[in-house]
CSV table of C-alpha atoms in Angstrom, one decimal:
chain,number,residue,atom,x,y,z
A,17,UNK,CA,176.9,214.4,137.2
A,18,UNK,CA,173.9,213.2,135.0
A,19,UNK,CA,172.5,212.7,131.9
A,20,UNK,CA,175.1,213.2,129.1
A,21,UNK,CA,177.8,214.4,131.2
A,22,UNK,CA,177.8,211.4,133.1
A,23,UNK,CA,178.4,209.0,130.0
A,24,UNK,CA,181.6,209.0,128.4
A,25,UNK,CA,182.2,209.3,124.9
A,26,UNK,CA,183.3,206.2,122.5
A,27,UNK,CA,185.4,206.2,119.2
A,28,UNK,CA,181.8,205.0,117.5
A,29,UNK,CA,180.4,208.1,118.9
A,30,UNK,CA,182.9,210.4,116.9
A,31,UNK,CA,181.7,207.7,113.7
A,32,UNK,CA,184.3,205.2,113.6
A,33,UNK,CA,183.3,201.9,114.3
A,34,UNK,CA,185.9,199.1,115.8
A,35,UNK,CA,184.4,196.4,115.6
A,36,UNK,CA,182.8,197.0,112.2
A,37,UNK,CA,186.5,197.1,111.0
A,38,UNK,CA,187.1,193.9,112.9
A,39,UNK,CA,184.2,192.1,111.0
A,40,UNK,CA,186.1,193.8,107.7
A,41,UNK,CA,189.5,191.9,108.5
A,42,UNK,CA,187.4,188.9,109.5
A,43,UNK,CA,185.5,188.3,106.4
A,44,UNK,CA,188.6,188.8,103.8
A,45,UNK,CA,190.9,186.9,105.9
A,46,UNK,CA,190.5,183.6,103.8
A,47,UNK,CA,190.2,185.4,100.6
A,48,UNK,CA,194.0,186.9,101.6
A,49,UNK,CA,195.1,183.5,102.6
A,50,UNK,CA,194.4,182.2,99.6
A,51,UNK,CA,196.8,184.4,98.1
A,52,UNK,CA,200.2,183.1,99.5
A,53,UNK,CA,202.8,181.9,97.9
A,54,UNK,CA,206.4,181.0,98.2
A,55,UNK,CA,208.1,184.0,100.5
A,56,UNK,CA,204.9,185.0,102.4
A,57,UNK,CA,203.5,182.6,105.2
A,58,UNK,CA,202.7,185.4,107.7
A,59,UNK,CA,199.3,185.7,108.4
A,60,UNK,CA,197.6,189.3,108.3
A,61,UNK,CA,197.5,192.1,111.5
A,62,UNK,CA,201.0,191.9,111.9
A,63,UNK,CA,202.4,195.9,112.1
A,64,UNK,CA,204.2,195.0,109.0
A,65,UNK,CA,204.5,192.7,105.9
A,66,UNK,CA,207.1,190.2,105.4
A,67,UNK,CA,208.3,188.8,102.4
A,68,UNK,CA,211.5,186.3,102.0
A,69,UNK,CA,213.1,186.9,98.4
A,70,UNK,CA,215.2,183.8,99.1
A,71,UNK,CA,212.3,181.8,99.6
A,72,UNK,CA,211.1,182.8,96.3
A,73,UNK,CA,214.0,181.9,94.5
A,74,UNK,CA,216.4,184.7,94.1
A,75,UNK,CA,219.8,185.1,93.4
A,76,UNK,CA,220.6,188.8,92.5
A,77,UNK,CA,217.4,190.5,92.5
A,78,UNK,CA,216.4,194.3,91.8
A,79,UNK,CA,213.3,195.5,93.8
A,80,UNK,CA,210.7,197.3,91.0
A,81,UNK,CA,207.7,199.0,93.0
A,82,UNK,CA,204.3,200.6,92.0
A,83,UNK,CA,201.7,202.6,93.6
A,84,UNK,CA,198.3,203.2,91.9
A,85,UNK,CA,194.5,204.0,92.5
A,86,UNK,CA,191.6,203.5,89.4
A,87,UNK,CA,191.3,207.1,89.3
A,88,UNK,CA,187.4,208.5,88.2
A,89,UNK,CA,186.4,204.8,87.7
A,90,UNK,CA,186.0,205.2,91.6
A,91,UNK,CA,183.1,207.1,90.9
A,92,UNK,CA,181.5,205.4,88.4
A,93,UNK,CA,181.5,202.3,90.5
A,94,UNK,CA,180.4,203.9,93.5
A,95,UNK,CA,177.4,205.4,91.5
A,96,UNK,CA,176.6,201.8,90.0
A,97,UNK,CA,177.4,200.0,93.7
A,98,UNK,CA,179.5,197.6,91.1
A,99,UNK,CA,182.1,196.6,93.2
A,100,UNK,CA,183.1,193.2,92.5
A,101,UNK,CA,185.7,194.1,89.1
A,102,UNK,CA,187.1,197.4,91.2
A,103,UNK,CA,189.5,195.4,92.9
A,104,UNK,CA,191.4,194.0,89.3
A,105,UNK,CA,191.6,197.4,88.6
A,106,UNK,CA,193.9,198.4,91.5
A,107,UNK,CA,195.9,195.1,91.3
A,108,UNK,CA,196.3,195.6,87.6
A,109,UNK,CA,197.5,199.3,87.7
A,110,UNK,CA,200.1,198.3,90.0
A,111,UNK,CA,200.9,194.7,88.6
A,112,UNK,CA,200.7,195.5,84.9
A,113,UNK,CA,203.3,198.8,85.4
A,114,UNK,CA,205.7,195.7,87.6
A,115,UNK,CA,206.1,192.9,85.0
A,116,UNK,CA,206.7,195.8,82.3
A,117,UNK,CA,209.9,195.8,83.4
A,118,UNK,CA,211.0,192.5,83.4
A,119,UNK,CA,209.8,191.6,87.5
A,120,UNK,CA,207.5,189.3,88.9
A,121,UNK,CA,205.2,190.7,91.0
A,122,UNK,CA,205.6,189.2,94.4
A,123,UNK,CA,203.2,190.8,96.9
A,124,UNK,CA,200.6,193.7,96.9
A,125,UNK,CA,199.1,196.1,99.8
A,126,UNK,CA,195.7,198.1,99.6
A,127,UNK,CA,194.8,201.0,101.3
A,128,UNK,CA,190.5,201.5,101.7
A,129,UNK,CA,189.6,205.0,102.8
A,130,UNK,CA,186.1,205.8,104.2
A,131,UNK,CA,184.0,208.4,106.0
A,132,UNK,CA,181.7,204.9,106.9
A,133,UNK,CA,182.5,201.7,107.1
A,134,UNK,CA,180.1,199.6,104.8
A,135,UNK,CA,181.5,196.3,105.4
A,136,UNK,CA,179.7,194.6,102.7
A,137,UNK,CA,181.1,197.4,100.1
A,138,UNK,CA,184.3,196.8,101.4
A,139,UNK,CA,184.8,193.2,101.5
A,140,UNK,CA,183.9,193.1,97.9
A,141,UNK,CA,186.4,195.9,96.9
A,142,UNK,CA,189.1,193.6,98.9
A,143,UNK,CA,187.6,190.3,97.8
A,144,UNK,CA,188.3,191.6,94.0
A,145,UNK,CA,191.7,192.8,95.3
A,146,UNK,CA,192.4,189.0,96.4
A,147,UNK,CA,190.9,187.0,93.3
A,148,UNK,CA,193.4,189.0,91.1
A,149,UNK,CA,196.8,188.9,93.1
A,150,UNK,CA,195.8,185.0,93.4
A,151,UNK,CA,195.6,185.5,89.1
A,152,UNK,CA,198.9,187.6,89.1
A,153,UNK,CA,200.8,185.0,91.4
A,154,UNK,CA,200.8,187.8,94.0
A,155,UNK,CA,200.5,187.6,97.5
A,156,UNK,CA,198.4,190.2,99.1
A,157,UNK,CA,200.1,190.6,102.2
A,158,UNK,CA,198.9,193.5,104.2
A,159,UNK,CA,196.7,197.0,103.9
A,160,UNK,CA,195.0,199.5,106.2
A,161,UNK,CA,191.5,200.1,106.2
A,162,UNK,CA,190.7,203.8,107.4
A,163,UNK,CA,187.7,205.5,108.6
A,164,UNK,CA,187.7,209.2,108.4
A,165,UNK,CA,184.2,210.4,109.2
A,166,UNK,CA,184.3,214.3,108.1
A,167,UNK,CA,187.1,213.7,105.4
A,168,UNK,CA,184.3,211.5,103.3
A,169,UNK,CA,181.2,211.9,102.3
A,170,UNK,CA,178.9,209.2,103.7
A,171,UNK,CA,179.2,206.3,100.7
A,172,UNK,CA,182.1,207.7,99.5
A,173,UNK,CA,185.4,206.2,99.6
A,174,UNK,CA,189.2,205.9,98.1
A,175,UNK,CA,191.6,203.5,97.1
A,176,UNK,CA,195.2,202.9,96.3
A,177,UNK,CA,197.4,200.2,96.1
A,178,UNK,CA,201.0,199.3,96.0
A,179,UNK,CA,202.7,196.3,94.6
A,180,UNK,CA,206.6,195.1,95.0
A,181,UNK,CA,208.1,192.6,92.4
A,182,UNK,CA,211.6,191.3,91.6
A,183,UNK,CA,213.8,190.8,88.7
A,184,UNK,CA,217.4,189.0,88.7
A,185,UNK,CA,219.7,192.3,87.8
A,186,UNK,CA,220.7,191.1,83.9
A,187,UNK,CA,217.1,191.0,82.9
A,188,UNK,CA,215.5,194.2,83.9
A,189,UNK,CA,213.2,195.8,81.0
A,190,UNK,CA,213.5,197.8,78.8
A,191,UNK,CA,216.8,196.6,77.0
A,192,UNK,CA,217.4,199.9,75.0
A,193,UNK,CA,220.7,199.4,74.1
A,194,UNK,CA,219.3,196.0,72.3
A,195,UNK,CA,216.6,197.9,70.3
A,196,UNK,CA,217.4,198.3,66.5
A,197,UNK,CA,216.0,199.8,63.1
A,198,UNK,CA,213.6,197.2,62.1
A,199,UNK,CA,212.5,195.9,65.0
A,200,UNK,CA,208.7,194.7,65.3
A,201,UNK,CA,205.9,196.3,67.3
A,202,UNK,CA,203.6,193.4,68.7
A,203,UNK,CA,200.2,195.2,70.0
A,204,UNK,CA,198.1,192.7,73.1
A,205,UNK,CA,194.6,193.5,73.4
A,206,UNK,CA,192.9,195.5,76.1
A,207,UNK,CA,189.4,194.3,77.6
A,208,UNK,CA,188.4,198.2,76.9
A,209,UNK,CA,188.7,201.3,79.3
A,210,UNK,CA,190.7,199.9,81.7
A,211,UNK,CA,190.8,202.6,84.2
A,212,UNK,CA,191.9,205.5,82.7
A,213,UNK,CA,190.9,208.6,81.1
A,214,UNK,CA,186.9,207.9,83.1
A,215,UNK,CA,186.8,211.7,84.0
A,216,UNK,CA,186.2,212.1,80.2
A,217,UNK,CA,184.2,209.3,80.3
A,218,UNK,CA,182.0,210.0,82.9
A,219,UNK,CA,181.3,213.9,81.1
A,220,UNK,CA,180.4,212.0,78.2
A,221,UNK,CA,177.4,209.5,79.8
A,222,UNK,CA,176.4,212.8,81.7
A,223,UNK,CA,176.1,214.3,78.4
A,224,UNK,CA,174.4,211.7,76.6
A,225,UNK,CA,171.2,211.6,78.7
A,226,UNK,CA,172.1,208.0,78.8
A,227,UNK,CA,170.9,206.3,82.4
A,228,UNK,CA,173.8,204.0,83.7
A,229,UNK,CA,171.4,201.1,84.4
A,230,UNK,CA,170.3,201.5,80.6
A,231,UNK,CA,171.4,199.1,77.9
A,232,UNK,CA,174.7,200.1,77.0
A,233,UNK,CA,174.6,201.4,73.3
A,234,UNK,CA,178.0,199.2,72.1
A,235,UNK,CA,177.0,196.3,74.4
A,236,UNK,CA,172.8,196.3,74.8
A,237,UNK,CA,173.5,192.8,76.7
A,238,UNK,CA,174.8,194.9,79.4
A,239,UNK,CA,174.2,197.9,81.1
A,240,UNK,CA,175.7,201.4,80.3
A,241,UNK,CA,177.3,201.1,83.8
A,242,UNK,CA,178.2,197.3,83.7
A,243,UNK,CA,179.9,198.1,80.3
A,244,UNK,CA,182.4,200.5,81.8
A,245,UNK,CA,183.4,198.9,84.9
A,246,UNK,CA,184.9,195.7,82.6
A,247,UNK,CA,187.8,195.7,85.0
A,248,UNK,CA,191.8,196.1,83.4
A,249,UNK,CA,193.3,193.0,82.2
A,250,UNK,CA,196.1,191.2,83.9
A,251,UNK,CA,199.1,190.6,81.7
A,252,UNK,CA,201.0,189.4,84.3
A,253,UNK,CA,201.3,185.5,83.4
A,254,UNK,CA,201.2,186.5,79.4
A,255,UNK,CA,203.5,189.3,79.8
A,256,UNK,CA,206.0,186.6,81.6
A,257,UNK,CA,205.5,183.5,79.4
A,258,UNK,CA,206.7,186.4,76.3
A,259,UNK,CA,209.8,187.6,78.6
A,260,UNK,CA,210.6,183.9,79.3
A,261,UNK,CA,210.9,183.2,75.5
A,262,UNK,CA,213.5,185.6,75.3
A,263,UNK,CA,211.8,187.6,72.5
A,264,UNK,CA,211.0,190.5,74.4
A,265,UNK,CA,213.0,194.0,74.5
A,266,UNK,CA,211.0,196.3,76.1
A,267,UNK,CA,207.1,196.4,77.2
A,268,UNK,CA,204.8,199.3,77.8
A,269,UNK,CA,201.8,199.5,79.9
A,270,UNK,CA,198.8,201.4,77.8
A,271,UNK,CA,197.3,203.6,80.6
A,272,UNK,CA,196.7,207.2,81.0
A,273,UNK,CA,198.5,209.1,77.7
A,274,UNK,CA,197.4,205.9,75.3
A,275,UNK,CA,199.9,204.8,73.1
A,276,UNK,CA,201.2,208.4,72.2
A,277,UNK,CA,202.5,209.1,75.7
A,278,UNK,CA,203.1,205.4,77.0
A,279,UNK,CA,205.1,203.4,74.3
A,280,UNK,CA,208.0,206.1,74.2
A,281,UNK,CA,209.4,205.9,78.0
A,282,UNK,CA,210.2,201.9,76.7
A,283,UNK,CA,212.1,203.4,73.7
A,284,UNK,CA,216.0,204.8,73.2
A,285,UNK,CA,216.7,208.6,71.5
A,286,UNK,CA,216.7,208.4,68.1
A,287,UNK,CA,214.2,205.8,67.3
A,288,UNK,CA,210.4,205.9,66.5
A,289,UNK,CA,207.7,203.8,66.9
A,290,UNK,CA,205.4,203.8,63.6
A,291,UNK,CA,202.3,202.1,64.0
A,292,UNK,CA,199.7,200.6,61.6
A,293,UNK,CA,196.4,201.7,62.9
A,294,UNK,CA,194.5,199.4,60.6
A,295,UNK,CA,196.1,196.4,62.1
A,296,UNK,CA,194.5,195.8,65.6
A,297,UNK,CA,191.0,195.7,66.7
A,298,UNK,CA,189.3,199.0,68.2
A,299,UNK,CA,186.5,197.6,70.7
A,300,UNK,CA,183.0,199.3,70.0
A,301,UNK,CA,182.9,201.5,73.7
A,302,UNK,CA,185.7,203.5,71.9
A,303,UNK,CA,183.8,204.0,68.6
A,304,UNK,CA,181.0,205.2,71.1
A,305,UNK,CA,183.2,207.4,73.2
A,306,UNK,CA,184.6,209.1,69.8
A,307,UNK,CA,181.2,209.7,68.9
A,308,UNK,CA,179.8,210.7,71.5
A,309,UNK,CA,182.1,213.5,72.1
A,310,UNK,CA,183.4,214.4,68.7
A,311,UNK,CA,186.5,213.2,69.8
A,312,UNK,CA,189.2,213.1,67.7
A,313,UNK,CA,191.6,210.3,66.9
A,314,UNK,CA,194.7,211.6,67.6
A,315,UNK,CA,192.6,212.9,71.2
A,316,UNK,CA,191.8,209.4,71.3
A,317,UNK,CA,195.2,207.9,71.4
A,318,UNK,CA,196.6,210.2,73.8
A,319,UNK,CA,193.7,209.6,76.1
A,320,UNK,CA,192.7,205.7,75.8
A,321,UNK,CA,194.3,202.7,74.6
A,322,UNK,CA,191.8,202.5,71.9
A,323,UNK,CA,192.0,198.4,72.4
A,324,UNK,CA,195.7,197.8,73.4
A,325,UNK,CA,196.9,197.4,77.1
A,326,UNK,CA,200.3,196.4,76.5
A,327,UNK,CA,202.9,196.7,73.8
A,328,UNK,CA,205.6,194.8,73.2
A,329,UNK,CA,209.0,195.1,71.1
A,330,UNK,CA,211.4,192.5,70.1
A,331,UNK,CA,213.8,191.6,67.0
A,332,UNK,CA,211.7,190.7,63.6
A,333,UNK,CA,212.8,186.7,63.5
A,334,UNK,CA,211.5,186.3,67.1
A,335,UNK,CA,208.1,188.6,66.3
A,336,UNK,CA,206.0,185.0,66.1
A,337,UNK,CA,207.3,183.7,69.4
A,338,UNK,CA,206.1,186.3,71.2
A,339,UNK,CA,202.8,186.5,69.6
A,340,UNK,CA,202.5,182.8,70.1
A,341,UNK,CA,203.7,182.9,74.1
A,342,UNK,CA,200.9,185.7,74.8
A,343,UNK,CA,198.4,183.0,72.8
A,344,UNK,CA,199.5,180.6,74.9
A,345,UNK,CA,197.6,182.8,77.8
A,346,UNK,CA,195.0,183.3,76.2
A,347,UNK,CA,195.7,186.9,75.0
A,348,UNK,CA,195.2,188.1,71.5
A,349,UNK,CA,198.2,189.8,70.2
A,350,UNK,CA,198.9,191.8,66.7
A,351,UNK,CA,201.8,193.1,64.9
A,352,UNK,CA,200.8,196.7,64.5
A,353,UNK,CA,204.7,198.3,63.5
A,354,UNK,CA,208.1,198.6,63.4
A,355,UNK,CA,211.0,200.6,64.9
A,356,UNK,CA,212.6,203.1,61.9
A,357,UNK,CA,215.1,205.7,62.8
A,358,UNK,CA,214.6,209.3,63.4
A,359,UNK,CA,216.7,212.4,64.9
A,360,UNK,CA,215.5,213.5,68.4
A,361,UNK,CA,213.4,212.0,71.3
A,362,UNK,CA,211.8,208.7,70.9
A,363,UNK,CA,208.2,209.2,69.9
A,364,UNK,CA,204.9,207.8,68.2
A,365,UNK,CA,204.0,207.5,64.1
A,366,UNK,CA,200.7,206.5,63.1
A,367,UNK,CA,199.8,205.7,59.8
A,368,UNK,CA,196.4,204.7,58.3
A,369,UNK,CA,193.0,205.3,60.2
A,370,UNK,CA,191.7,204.5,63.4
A,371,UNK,CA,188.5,202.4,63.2
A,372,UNK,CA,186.3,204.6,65.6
């Protein structure tokens, strides 16, 4: 045999590169280190992940689990080659939807899909990833890296996460049977988008004409692009600190569905939330977004969380000692409402005008 015939073929040849994966695990090995904490010593390329809950210091605990990817915003960053802030997305989505009900977030995997393995790409995605389990006290512990030449465009890739936290049984969120007629609404600010609703978001850049490298219109110190890939707050230390002042009765992650579709899965039958729309800040990218697109503001709220991440409930007298525990990390919280009775399904009020 000669020529072709006479050389066998590699796993490179069919476009997946080994040892470019090996320089992946390589290069974000320290930033994963530097994510441990009590329960997870093992280092990384084990088959799977271990985690010791007595280690971390629990008694009775309840397992809460959450699986998420950044959607659209995928795209956007991909278009941009903005990489760096895609990572607190992922954690976030998973993290933020953990500590909503009461848990501490204890360790996180990533899954990075690819037709190509750009290494450089990657390790930033992953480096992200690490920089904001290490904020959320979470180890990252594990992931898979996969190279699918023919599934992905060259460029392209996807991403998902999943996170496990804990939460001693008698304080799992939300306490419904604890939530009364009166109670306040306290409303923690978002650091805009987040990573939701950016299919709408990306229709209305293509529609403005707008270039993502120009000045962005509600932020001309940035770029369009920078602008909207402001990565999704963690509220995973605030959120905490408010829990552990024993204020808090129930929390809500703002993410796709706003405020409209989010805050009732924290509340019982029979009450409503009512919220004051003139009593929290909008952020200008929404005003932009509402304008751009002759949105509405009821579309708005059921699409974006038009400046609110998280929302929190608790009785009236304690209303101040929650808003001063999210202070004391740095978050800037609002009273935006009150519980008040209603027949039927728990659902959303809104009074006054939105500030678009």
């Amino acid at each position: 045999m000669t020529g072709d015939k006479a050389k066998g073929l590699t796993y490179r040849d069919a476009g997946v590169d080994i040892d470019a994966g090996e320089a992946l695990v390589a290069r974000i090995a320290p930033a994963a280190k530097a994510t441990r904490r009590s329960g997870a010593d093992a280092e990384l390329g084990g088959f799977g992940a271990l985690f010791d809950l007595k280690a971390a210091g629990f008694r009775d605990p309840v397992l809460v689990a959450s699986t998420d990817g950044v959607g659209t915003k995928l795209k956007l960053a991909i278009d941009t080659a903005l990489y760096d802030g895609l990572g607190q997305d992922l954690v976030a989505m998973c993290v933020n939807d953990v500590v909503v009900q009461g848990a501490e977030p204890l360790f996180f995997l990533d899954y990075y899909a690819c037709g190509q393995l750009d290494v450089e790409a990657a390790a930033r995605v992953v480096e992200g990833i690490a920089r904001a389990c290490k904020a959320a006290g979470c180890a990252l512990i594990g992931g898979e890296t996969a190279e699918m030449p023919g599934l992905y465009a060259k460029g392209d890739f996807d991403l998902a996460g999943f996170s496990v936290g804990a939460v001693e049984r008698g304080a799992v969120l939300p306490r419904l049977s604890a939530m009364r007629e009166g109670d306040v609404i306290i409303g923690i600010a978002s650091s805009g988008v987040h990573a939701n609703g950016y299919s709408l978001v990306r229709r209305l850049v293509e529609n403005s004409g707008l270039e993502l490298g120009a000045p962005a219109p509600f932020a001309p110190q940035m770029s369009l692009g920078a602008a909207l890939m402001v990565p999704t707050r963690l509220y995973v230390k605030s959120a905490l600190e408010a829990i552990h002042s024993g204020a808090i009765k129930g929390l809500a992650h703002i993410t796709g569905g706003g405020i409209t579709e989010n805050l009732p899965r924290v509340l019982p039958d029979g009450l409503c939330a009512e919220i004051d729309l003139t009593s929290f800040s909008v952020p200008p990218v929404f005003s932009w977004l509402a304008q751009s697109g002759n949105i509405a503001a009821e579309e708005m709220l059921r699409t974006f969380n038009c400046g609110l991440g998280l929302i929190a409930i608790c009785d009236a007298e304690k209303a101040g000692l929650a808003i001063d525990a999210f202070g004391l990390v740095g978050e800037r919280a609002y009273r935006i409402g009150r519980l008040v009775r209603h027949d039927g399904a728990a659902l959303v009020r809104y009074q006054g005008a939105l500030s678009l």
